[in-house]
């Protein structure tokens, strides 16, 4: 599915998130705290938009994704990045090899998110960091109702204009609604063996940033 949306993927994000995704991405980088000399895995990296800020901060980042279409757009757009094709459920990296592992708007798309979190834990060095940025549940009830309508009605309508594959955006809306809330994801992260799990809400919970330590 991501192969088919790859070409317009970044434009679609900007429009559908009403430009908010840039601010969310800045906060992901702040949470990961990349430093020169550190090795960062950006999993489900897609076209590399979520990976490039880590390289700019001086870290070595490996942008990993299993969609060859997304990787091809990424390689053309950001040739300075290191892209690797691999499945989140079977990472081609040795144990404890990364200082930080992060996944933005990707965990929800992985077939078995719990297994992916375990695999991410395996490749992170002891004391290393996990940062997950994912759509979540708005904390304020009136916004929750408004947002549910946006997901069901507005996203597919906007997607018909900005995307070559509106069906993919119907999947986006449905998968956000089926995803666990903040506490549910925190429990899933803990069950995968991570410690000190905490989260903060962005845009009053439309997105949540979960952090943990290996
Ligand atoms: C919504 S995109 C996010 C891309 C990027 N992280 C960003 O923030 O723009 C989700 C990505 O997850 C990838 N993905 C889904 N399941 C995967 C898996 N099992 N292994 C690797 N990548 C996966 C898809 O190919 C897609 O590129």
PDB file of C-alpha atoms and ligand atoms in Angstrom:
ATOM      1  CA  UNK A   1       0.000   0.000   0.000  1.00  0.00           C
ATOM      2  CA  UNK A   2       2.799   2.468   0.871  1.00  0.00           C
ATOM      3  CA  UNK A   3       4.432   1.772  -2.495  1.00  0.00           C
ATOM      4  CA  UNK A   4       1.316   3.276  -4.088  1.00  0.00           C
ATOM      5  CA  UNK A   5       1.222   6.488  -2.017  1.00  0.00           C
ATOM      6  CA  UNK A   6       5.003   7.075  -1.989  1.00  0.00           C
ATOM      7  CA  UNK A   7       5.066   9.816  -4.639  1.00  0.00           C
ATOM      8  CA  UNK A   8       2.711  12.208  -2.828  1.00  0.00           C
ATOM      9  CA  UNK A   9       3.293  10.901   0.681  1.00  0.00           C
ATOM     10  CA  UNK A  10       4.967  13.993   2.187  1.00  0.00           C
ATOM     11  CA  UNK A  11       2.525  16.461   0.635  1.00  0.00           C
ATOM     12  CA  UNK A  12      -0.391  14.367   1.905  1.00  0.00           C
ATOM     13  CA  UNK A  13       1.033  14.468   5.434  1.00  0.00           C
ATOM     14  CA  UNK A  14       1.411  18.228   5.467  1.00  0.00           C
ATOM     15  CA  UNK A  15      -2.116  18.807   4.216  1.00  0.00           C
ATOM     16  CA  UNK A  16      -3.908  16.195   6.332  1.00  0.00           C
ATOM     17  CA  UNK A  17      -2.138  17.169   9.557  1.00  0.00           C
ATOM     18  CA  UNK A  18      -2.871  20.849   8.799  1.00  0.00           C
ATOM     19  CA  UNK A  19       0.890  21.499   8.903  1.00  0.00           C
ATOM     20  CA  UNK A  20       1.198  20.160  12.461  1.00  0.00           C
ATOM     21  CA  UNK A  21       3.491  17.284  11.514  1.00  0.00           C
ATOM     22  CA  UNK A  22       6.545  19.563  11.356  1.00  0.00           C
ATOM     23  CA  UNK A  23       6.145  20.612  14.997  1.00  0.00           C
ATOM     24  CA  UNK A  24       5.548  16.974  16.021  1.00  0.00           C
ATOM     25  CA  UNK A  25       8.741  15.943  14.224  1.00  0.00           C
ATOM     26  CA  UNK A  26      10.793  18.613  16.043  1.00  0.00           C
ATOM     27  CA  UNK A  27       9.594  17.185  19.360  1.00  0.00           C
ATOM     28  CA  UNK A  28      10.595  13.663  18.299  1.00  0.00           C
ATOM     29  CA  UNK A  29      14.146  14.877  17.679  1.00  0.00           C
ATOM     30  CA  UNK A  30      14.178  16.652  21.041  1.00  0.00           C
ATOM     31  CA  UNK A  31      13.109  13.402  22.745  1.00  0.00           C
ATOM     32  CA  UNK A  32      15.693  11.244  20.940  1.00  0.00           C
ATOM     33  CA  UNK A  33      18.505  13.713  21.770  1.00  0.00           C
ATOM     34  CA  UNK A  34      20.752  12.659  18.872  1.00  0.00           C
ATOM     35  CA  UNK A  35      24.418  13.487  19.279  1.00  0.00           C
ATOM     36  CA  UNK A  36      27.432  13.297  16.970  1.00  0.00           C
ATOM     37  CA  UNK A  37      28.914   9.793  17.158  1.00  0.00           C
ATOM     38  CA  UNK A  38      25.611   8.141  18.066  1.00  0.00           C
ATOM     39  CA  UNK A  39      23.890   5.511  15.962  1.00  0.00           C
ATOM     40  CA  UNK A  40      20.141   5.992  15.535  1.00  0.00           C
ATOM     41  CA  UNK A  41      17.683   3.591  13.911  1.00  0.00           C
ATOM     42  CA  UNK A  42      14.666   5.291  12.357  1.00  0.00           C
ATOM     43  CA  UNK A  43      12.299   2.413  11.710  1.00  0.00           C
ATOM     44  CA  UNK A  44       9.429   2.553   9.207  1.00  0.00           C
ATOM     45  CA  UNK A  45      11.308   5.598   7.919  1.00  0.00           C
ATOM     46  CA  UNK A  46       9.393   5.756   4.641  1.00  0.00           C
ATOM     47  CA  UNK A  47      10.790   8.561   2.468  1.00  0.00           C
ATOM     48  CA  UNK A  48      13.262   9.615   5.191  1.00  0.00           C
ATOM     49  CA  UNK A  49      11.421  12.743   6.367  1.00  0.00           C
ATOM     50  CA  UNK A  50      11.557  11.500   9.952  1.00  0.00           C
ATOM     51  CA  UNK A  51      15.241  10.440   9.604  1.00  0.00           C
ATOM     52  CA  UNK A  52      16.896  13.519   8.119  1.00  0.00           C
ATOM     53  CA  UNK A  53      16.783  15.663  11.319  1.00  0.00           C
ATOM     54  CA  UNK A  54      18.920  13.056  13.141  1.00  0.00           C
ATOM     55  CA  UNK A  55      21.583  13.270  10.440  1.00  0.00           C
ATOM     56  CA  UNK A  56      21.422  17.062  10.621  1.00  0.00           C
ATOM     57  CA  UNK A  57      22.012  16.824  14.381  1.00  0.00           C
ATOM     58  CA  UNK A  58      25.270  14.956  13.670  1.00  0.00           C
ATOM     59  CA  UNK A  59      24.169  11.395  14.485  1.00  0.00           C
ATOM     60  CA  UNK A  60      24.511   8.484  12.080  1.00  0.00           C
ATOM     61  CA  UNK A  61      20.992   7.419  11.174  1.00  0.00           C
ATOM     62  CA  UNK A  62      19.869   4.294   9.375  1.00  0.00           C
ATOM     63  CA  UNK A  63      16.489   4.840   7.720  1.00  0.00           C
ATOM     64  CA  UNK A  64      14.871   1.401   7.557  1.00  0.00           C
ATOM     65  CA  UNK A  65      11.600   0.497   5.826  1.00  0.00           C
ATOM     66  CA  UNK A  66      10.195  -2.466   3.906  1.00  0.00           C
ATOM     67  CA  UNK A  67       8.422  -0.468   1.181  1.00  0.00           C
ATOM     68  CA  UNK A  68      10.718  -0.307  -1.838  1.00  0.00           C
ATOM     69  CA  UNK A  69       8.513   2.457  -3.301  1.00  0.00           C
ATOM     70  CA  UNK A  70       8.907   4.697  -0.229  1.00  0.00           C
ATOM     71  CA  UNK A  71      12.663   3.988  -0.149  1.00  0.00           C
ATOM     72  CA  UNK A  72      13.045   4.878  -3.831  1.00  0.00           C
ATOM     73  CA  UNK A  73      11.348   8.269  -3.300  1.00  0.00           C
ATOM     74  CA  UNK A  74      13.508   8.803  -0.199  1.00  0.00           C
ATOM     75  CA  UNK A  75      16.770   7.928  -1.955  1.00  0.00           C
ATOM     76  CA  UNK A  76      15.976  10.370  -4.780  1.00  0.00           C
ATOM     77  CA  UNK A  77      14.920  13.141  -2.387  1.00  0.00           C
ATOM     78  CA  UNK A  78      17.544  12.692   0.347  1.00  0.00           C
ATOM     79  CA  UNK A  79      20.569  10.974  -1.258  1.00  0.00           C
ATOM     80  CA  UNK A  80      22.733  11.860   1.751  1.00  0.00           C
ATOM     81  CA  UNK A  81      20.731   9.440   3.962  1.00  0.00           C
ATOM     82  CA  UNK A  82      21.500   5.759   4.466  1.00  0.00           C
ATOM     83  CA  UNK A  83      18.381   3.741   3.522  1.00  0.00           C
ATOM     84  CA  UNK A  84      18.022   0.032   4.277  1.00  0.00           C
ATOM     85  CA  UNK A  85      15.167  -2.222   3.119  1.00  0.00           C
ATOM     86  CA  UNK A  86      14.093  -4.473   5.978  1.00  0.00           C
ATOM     87  CA  UNK A  87      11.061  -5.740   7.893  1.00  0.00           C
ATOM     88  CA  UNK A  88      10.550  -4.314  11.395  1.00  0.00           C
ATOM     89  CA  UNK A  89       9.778  -7.849  12.574  1.00  0.00           C
ATOM     90  CA  UNK A  90      13.168  -9.236  11.470  1.00  0.00           C
ATOM     91  CA  UNK A  91      15.761  -6.489  11.652  1.00  0.00           C
ATOM     92  CA  UNK A  92      19.106  -7.232   9.986  1.00  0.00           C
ATOM     93  CA  UNK A  93      21.061  -5.705  12.901  1.00  0.00           C
ATOM     94  CA  UNK A  94      23.008  -7.313  15.712  1.00  0.00           C
ATOM     95  CA  UNK A  95      21.882  -7.133  19.347  1.00  0.00           C
ATOM     96  CA  UNK A  96      22.526  -3.890  21.255  1.00  0.00           C
ATOM     97  CA  UNK A  97      23.857  -2.004  18.234  1.00  0.00           C
ATOM     98  CA  UNK A  98      21.917   1.303  18.433  1.00  0.00           C
ATOM     99  CA  UNK A  99      22.046   4.193  20.916  1.00  0.00           C
ATOM    100  CA  UNK A 100      18.459   5.103  20.080  1.00  0.00           C
ATOM    101  CA  UNK A 101      15.618   3.538  18.124  1.00  0.00           C
ATOM    102  CA  UNK A 102      12.669   5.584  16.955  1.00  0.00           C
ATOM    103  CA  UNK A 103       9.546   5.078  14.877  1.00  0.00           C
ATOM    104  CA  UNK A 104       7.241   7.866  13.665  1.00  0.00           C
ATOM    105  CA  UNK A 105       3.764   7.135  12.364  1.00  0.00           C
ATOM    106  CA  UNK A 106       4.899   3.595  11.616  1.00  0.00           C
ATOM    107  CA  UNK A 107       4.217   1.298  14.571  1.00  0.00           C
ATOM    108  CA  UNK A 108       0.466   1.411  13.894  1.00  0.00           C
ATOM    109  CA  UNK A 109       1.142   0.075  10.394  1.00  0.00           C
ATOM    110  CA  UNK A 110       3.293  -2.880  11.432  1.00  0.00           C
ATOM    111  CA  UNK A 111       1.408  -6.171  11.427  1.00  0.00           C
ATOM    112  CA  UNK A 112       2.509  -7.157  14.939  1.00  0.00           C
ATOM    113  CA  UNK A 113       3.457  -3.965  16.866  1.00  0.00           C
ATOM    114  CA  UNK A 114       4.306  -5.890  20.064  1.00  0.00           C
ATOM    115  CA  UNK A 115       6.773  -8.086  18.193  1.00  0.00           C
ATOM    116  CA  UNK A 116       8.280  -5.008  16.499  1.00  0.00           C
ATOM    117  CA  UNK A 117       8.808  -3.358  19.908  1.00  0.00           C
ATOM    118  CA  UNK A 118      10.584  -6.523  21.127  1.00  0.00           C
ATOM    119  CA  UNK A 119      12.777  -6.510  18.034  1.00  0.00           C
ATOM    120  CA  UNK A 120      13.551  -2.804  18.556  1.00  0.00           C
ATOM    121  CA  UNK A 121      14.502  -3.592  22.146  1.00  0.00           C
ATOM    122  CA  UNK A 122      16.857  -6.343  20.948  1.00  0.00           C
ATOM    123  CA  UNK A 123      18.873  -3.993  18.715  1.00  0.00           C
ATOM    124  CA  UNK A 124      19.120  -1.191  21.311  1.00  0.00           C
ATOM    125  CA  UNK A 125      22.126  -1.079  23.670  1.00  0.00           C
ATOM    126  CA  UNK A 126      21.441  -1.282  27.420  1.00  0.00           C
ATOM    127  CA  UNK A 127      20.462   2.209  28.558  1.00  0.00           C
ATOM    128  CA  UNK A 128      19.586   3.197  24.978  1.00  0.00           C
ATOM    129  CA  UNK A 129      16.404   5.102  24.147  1.00  0.00           C
ATOM    130  CA  UNK A 130      13.116   4.354  22.440  1.00  0.00           C
ATOM    131  CA  UNK A 131      10.895   7.116  21.056  1.00  0.00           C
ATOM    132  CA  UNK A 132       7.558   6.271  19.432  1.00  0.00           C
ATOM    133  CA  UNK A 133       5.544   9.019  17.749  1.00  0.00           C
ATOM    134  CA  UNK A 134       2.061   7.862  16.819  1.00  0.00           C
ATOM    135  CA  UNK A 135      -1.508   9.079  16.454  1.00  0.00           C
ATOM    136  CA  UNK A 136      -3.413   8.667  19.690  1.00  0.00           C
ATOM    137  CA  UNK A 137      -6.593   9.668  21.530  1.00  0.00           C
ATOM    138  CA  UNK A 138      -7.452  13.361  22.159  1.00  0.00           C
ATOM    139  CA  UNK A 139      -7.787  13.945  25.896  1.00  0.00           C
ATOM    140  CA  UNK A 140     -10.520  16.613  25.646  1.00  0.00           C
ATOM    141  CA  UNK A 141     -13.895  15.003  24.893  1.00  0.00           C
ATOM    142  CA  UNK A 142     -15.312  17.699  22.543  1.00  0.00           C
ATOM    143  CA  UNK A 143     -12.117  17.523  20.477  1.00  0.00           C
ATOM    144  CA  UNK A 144     -12.321  13.726  20.518  1.00  0.00           C
ATOM    145  CA  UNK A 145     -15.758  13.880  18.864  1.00  0.00           C
ATOM    146  CA  UNK A 146     -14.671  16.534  16.344  1.00  0.00           C
ATOM    147  CA  UNK A 147     -11.539  14.556  15.525  1.00  0.00           C
ATOM    148  CA  UNK A 148     -13.509  11.320  15.017  1.00  0.00           C
ATOM    149  CA  UNK A 149     -15.614  13.169  12.420  1.00  0.00           C
ATOM    150  CA  UNK A 150     -12.465  14.569  10.779  1.00  0.00           C
ATOM    151  CA  UNK A 151     -11.074  11.045  10.502  1.00  0.00           C
ATOM    152  CA  UNK A 152     -14.231   9.540   9.085  1.00  0.00           C
ATOM    153  CA  UNK A 153     -15.341  12.340   6.735  1.00  0.00           C
ATOM    154  CA  UNK A 154     -12.661  14.945   6.086  1.00  0.00           C
ATOM    155  CA  UNK A 155      -9.565  12.783   5.631  1.00  0.00           C
ATOM    156  CA  UNK A 156     -10.984  10.628   2.807  1.00  0.00           C
ATOM    157  CA  UNK A 157     -12.421  13.783   1.152  1.00  0.00           C
ATOM    158  CA  UNK A 158      -9.108  15.700   1.287  1.00  0.00           C
ATOM    159  CA  UNK A 159      -7.223  12.585   0.228  1.00  0.00           C
ATOM    160  CA  UNK A 160      -9.295  12.390  -2.955  1.00  0.00           C
ATOM    161  CA  UNK A 161      -7.776  15.769  -3.897  1.00  0.00           C
ATOM    162  CA  UNK A 162      -4.135  15.416  -2.747  1.00  0.00           C
ATOM    163  CA  UNK A 163      -3.511  11.697  -3.123  1.00  0.00           C
ATOM    164  CA  UNK A 164      -3.297   9.276  -6.007  1.00  0.00           C
ATOM    165  CA  UNK A 165      -4.683   6.578  -3.725  1.00  0.00           C
ATOM    166  CA  UNK A 166      -7.612   7.735  -1.530  1.00  0.00           C
ATOM    167  CA  UNK A 167      -8.285   4.155  -0.377  1.00  0.00           C
ATOM    168  CA  UNK A 168      -4.993   4.256   1.502  1.00  0.00           C
ATOM    169  CA  UNK A 169      -6.236   7.260   3.438  1.00  0.00           C
ATOM    170  CA  UNK A 170      -9.451   5.503   4.394  1.00  0.00           C
ATOM    171  CA  UNK A 171      -7.155   2.860   5.880  1.00  0.00           C
ATOM    172  CA  UNK A 172      -5.293   5.680   7.703  1.00  0.00           C
ATOM    173  CA  UNK A 173      -8.521   6.887   9.344  1.00  0.00           C
ATOM    174  CA  UNK A 174      -9.627   3.371  10.312  1.00  0.00           C
ATOM    175  CA  UNK A 175      -6.246   2.333  11.671  1.00  0.00           C
ATOM    176  CA  UNK A 176      -6.029   5.465  13.868  1.00  0.00           C
ATOM    177  CA  UNK A 177      -9.418   4.653  15.383  1.00  0.00           C
ATOM    178  CA  UNK A 178      -8.458   1.027  16.040  1.00  0.00           C
ATOM    179  CA  UNK A 179      -5.126   1.944  17.705  1.00  0.00           C
ATOM    180  CA  UNK A 180      -4.713   1.758  21.534  1.00  0.00           C
ATOM    181  CA  UNK A 181      -4.805   4.965  23.541  1.00  0.00           C
ATOM    182  CA  UNK A 182      -1.797   6.446  25.380  1.00  0.00           C
ATOM    183  CA  UNK A 183      -1.950   4.097  28.379  1.00  0.00           C
ATOM    184  CA  UNK A 184      -2.603   1.093  26.119  1.00  0.00           C
ATOM    185  CA  UNK A 185       0.501   1.767  24.049  1.00  0.00           C
ATOM    186  CA  UNK A 186       2.583   2.377  27.197  1.00  0.00           C
ATOM    187  CA  UNK A 187       1.528  -1.078  28.447  1.00  0.00           C
ATOM    188  CA  UNK A 188       2.442  -2.640  25.097  1.00  0.00           C
ATOM    189  CA  UNK A 189       5.905  -1.024  25.234  1.00  0.00           C
ATOM    190  CA  UNK A 190       6.447  -2.270  28.778  1.00  0.00           C
ATOM    191  CA  UNK A 191       5.334  -5.785  27.809  1.00  0.00           C
ATOM    192  CA  UNK A 192       8.050  -5.764  25.138  1.00  0.00           C
ATOM    193  CA  UNK A 193      10.709  -5.395  27.829  1.00  0.00           C
ATOM    194  CA  UNK A 194      11.301  -1.629  27.892  1.00  0.00           C
ATOM    195  CA  UNK A 195      11.752   0.242  31.189  1.00  0.00           C
ATOM    196  CA  UNK A 196      10.810   3.721  32.428  1.00  0.00           C
ATOM    197  CA  UNK A 197       7.985   4.073  29.925  1.00  0.00           C
ATOM    198  CA  UNK A 198       6.452   7.553  29.803  1.00  0.00           C
ATOM    199  CA  UNK A 199       4.441   9.574  27.329  1.00  0.00           C
ATOM    200  CA  UNK A 200       3.416  13.136  26.559  1.00  0.00           C
ATOM    201  CA  UNK A 201       0.508  14.357  24.473  1.00  0.00           C
ATOM    202  CA  UNK A 202       1.048  16.571  21.428  1.00  0.00           C
ATOM    203  CA  UNK A 203      -1.830  18.654  20.053  1.00  0.00           C
ATOM    204  CA  UNK A 204      -3.882  17.555  23.085  1.00  0.00           C
ATOM    205  CA  UNK A 205      -3.442  13.877  22.353  1.00  0.00           C
ATOM    206  CA  UNK A 206      -4.034  13.747  18.590  1.00  0.00           C
ATOM    207  CA  UNK A 207      -0.460  12.477  18.680  1.00  0.00           C
ATOM    208  CA  UNK A 208       1.428  10.943  21.608  1.00  0.00           C
ATOM    209  CA  UNK A 209       5.158  10.673  22.121  1.00  0.00           C
ATOM    210  CA  UNK A 210       6.172   7.594  24.122  1.00  0.00           C
ATOM    211  CA  UNK A 211       9.673   7.282  25.540  1.00  0.00           C
ATOM    212  CA  UNK A 212      11.381   4.342  27.211  1.00  0.00           C
ATOM    213  CA  UNK A 213      14.805   2.971  28.105  1.00  0.00           C
ATOM    214  CA  UNK A 214      16.342  -0.385  27.176  1.00  0.00           C
TER     215      UNK A 214
HETATM  216  C1  LIG B   1       3.121   6.505   7.532  1.00  0.00           C
HETATM  217  S1  LIG B   1       4.685   5.935   6.988  1.00  0.00           S
HETATM  218  C2  LIG B   1       5.793   6.789   8.067  1.00  0.00           C
HETATM  219  C3  LIG B   1       7.057   7.218   7.413  1.00  0.00           C
HETATM  220  C4  LIG B   1       7.973   8.117   8.222  1.00  0.00           C
HETATM  221  N1  LIG B   1       8.402   7.509   9.465  1.00  0.00           N
HETATM  222  C5  LIG B   1       7.347   9.459   8.526  1.00  0.00           C
HETATM  223  O1  LIG B   1       7.268   9.834   9.700  1.00  0.00           O
HETATM  224  O2  LIG B   1       6.974  10.154   7.579  1.00  0.00           O
HETATM  225  C6  LIG B   1       4.671   4.307   7.619  1.00  0.00           C
HETATM  226  C7  LIG B   1       5.776   3.427   7.066  1.00  0.00           C
HETATM  227  O3  LIG B   1       5.777   2.185   7.783  1.00  0.00           O
HETATM  228  C8  LIG B   1       6.341   1.225   6.911  1.00  0.00           C
HETATM  229  N2  LIG B   1       6.125  -0.111   7.457  1.00  0.00           N
HETATM  230  C9  LIG B   1       4.947  -0.710   7.774  1.00  0.00           C
HETATM  231  N3  LIG B   1       5.158  -1.950   8.239  1.00  0.00           N
HETATM  232  C10 LIG B   1       6.517  -2.151   8.208  1.00  0.00           C
HETATM  233  C11 LIG B   1       7.362  -3.240   8.561  1.00  0.00           C
HETATM  234  N4  LIG B   1       6.861  -4.397   9.026  1.00  0.00           N
HETATM  235  N5  LIG B   1       8.691  -3.093   8.422  1.00  0.00           N
HETATM  236  C12 LIG B   1       9.215  -1.932   7.943  1.00  0.00           C
HETATM  237  N6  LIG B   1       8.465  -0.866   7.595  1.00  0.00           N
HETATM  238  C13 LIG B   1       7.136  -0.973   7.718  1.00  0.00           C
HETATM  239  C14 LIG B   1       5.630   1.507   5.602  1.00  0.00           C
HETATM  240  O4  LIG B   1       6.290   0.928   4.506  1.00  0.00           O
HETATM  241  C15 LIG B   1       5.627   3.052   5.587  1.00  0.00           C
HETATM  242  O5  LIG B   1       6.705   3.557   4.857  1.00  0.00           O
END
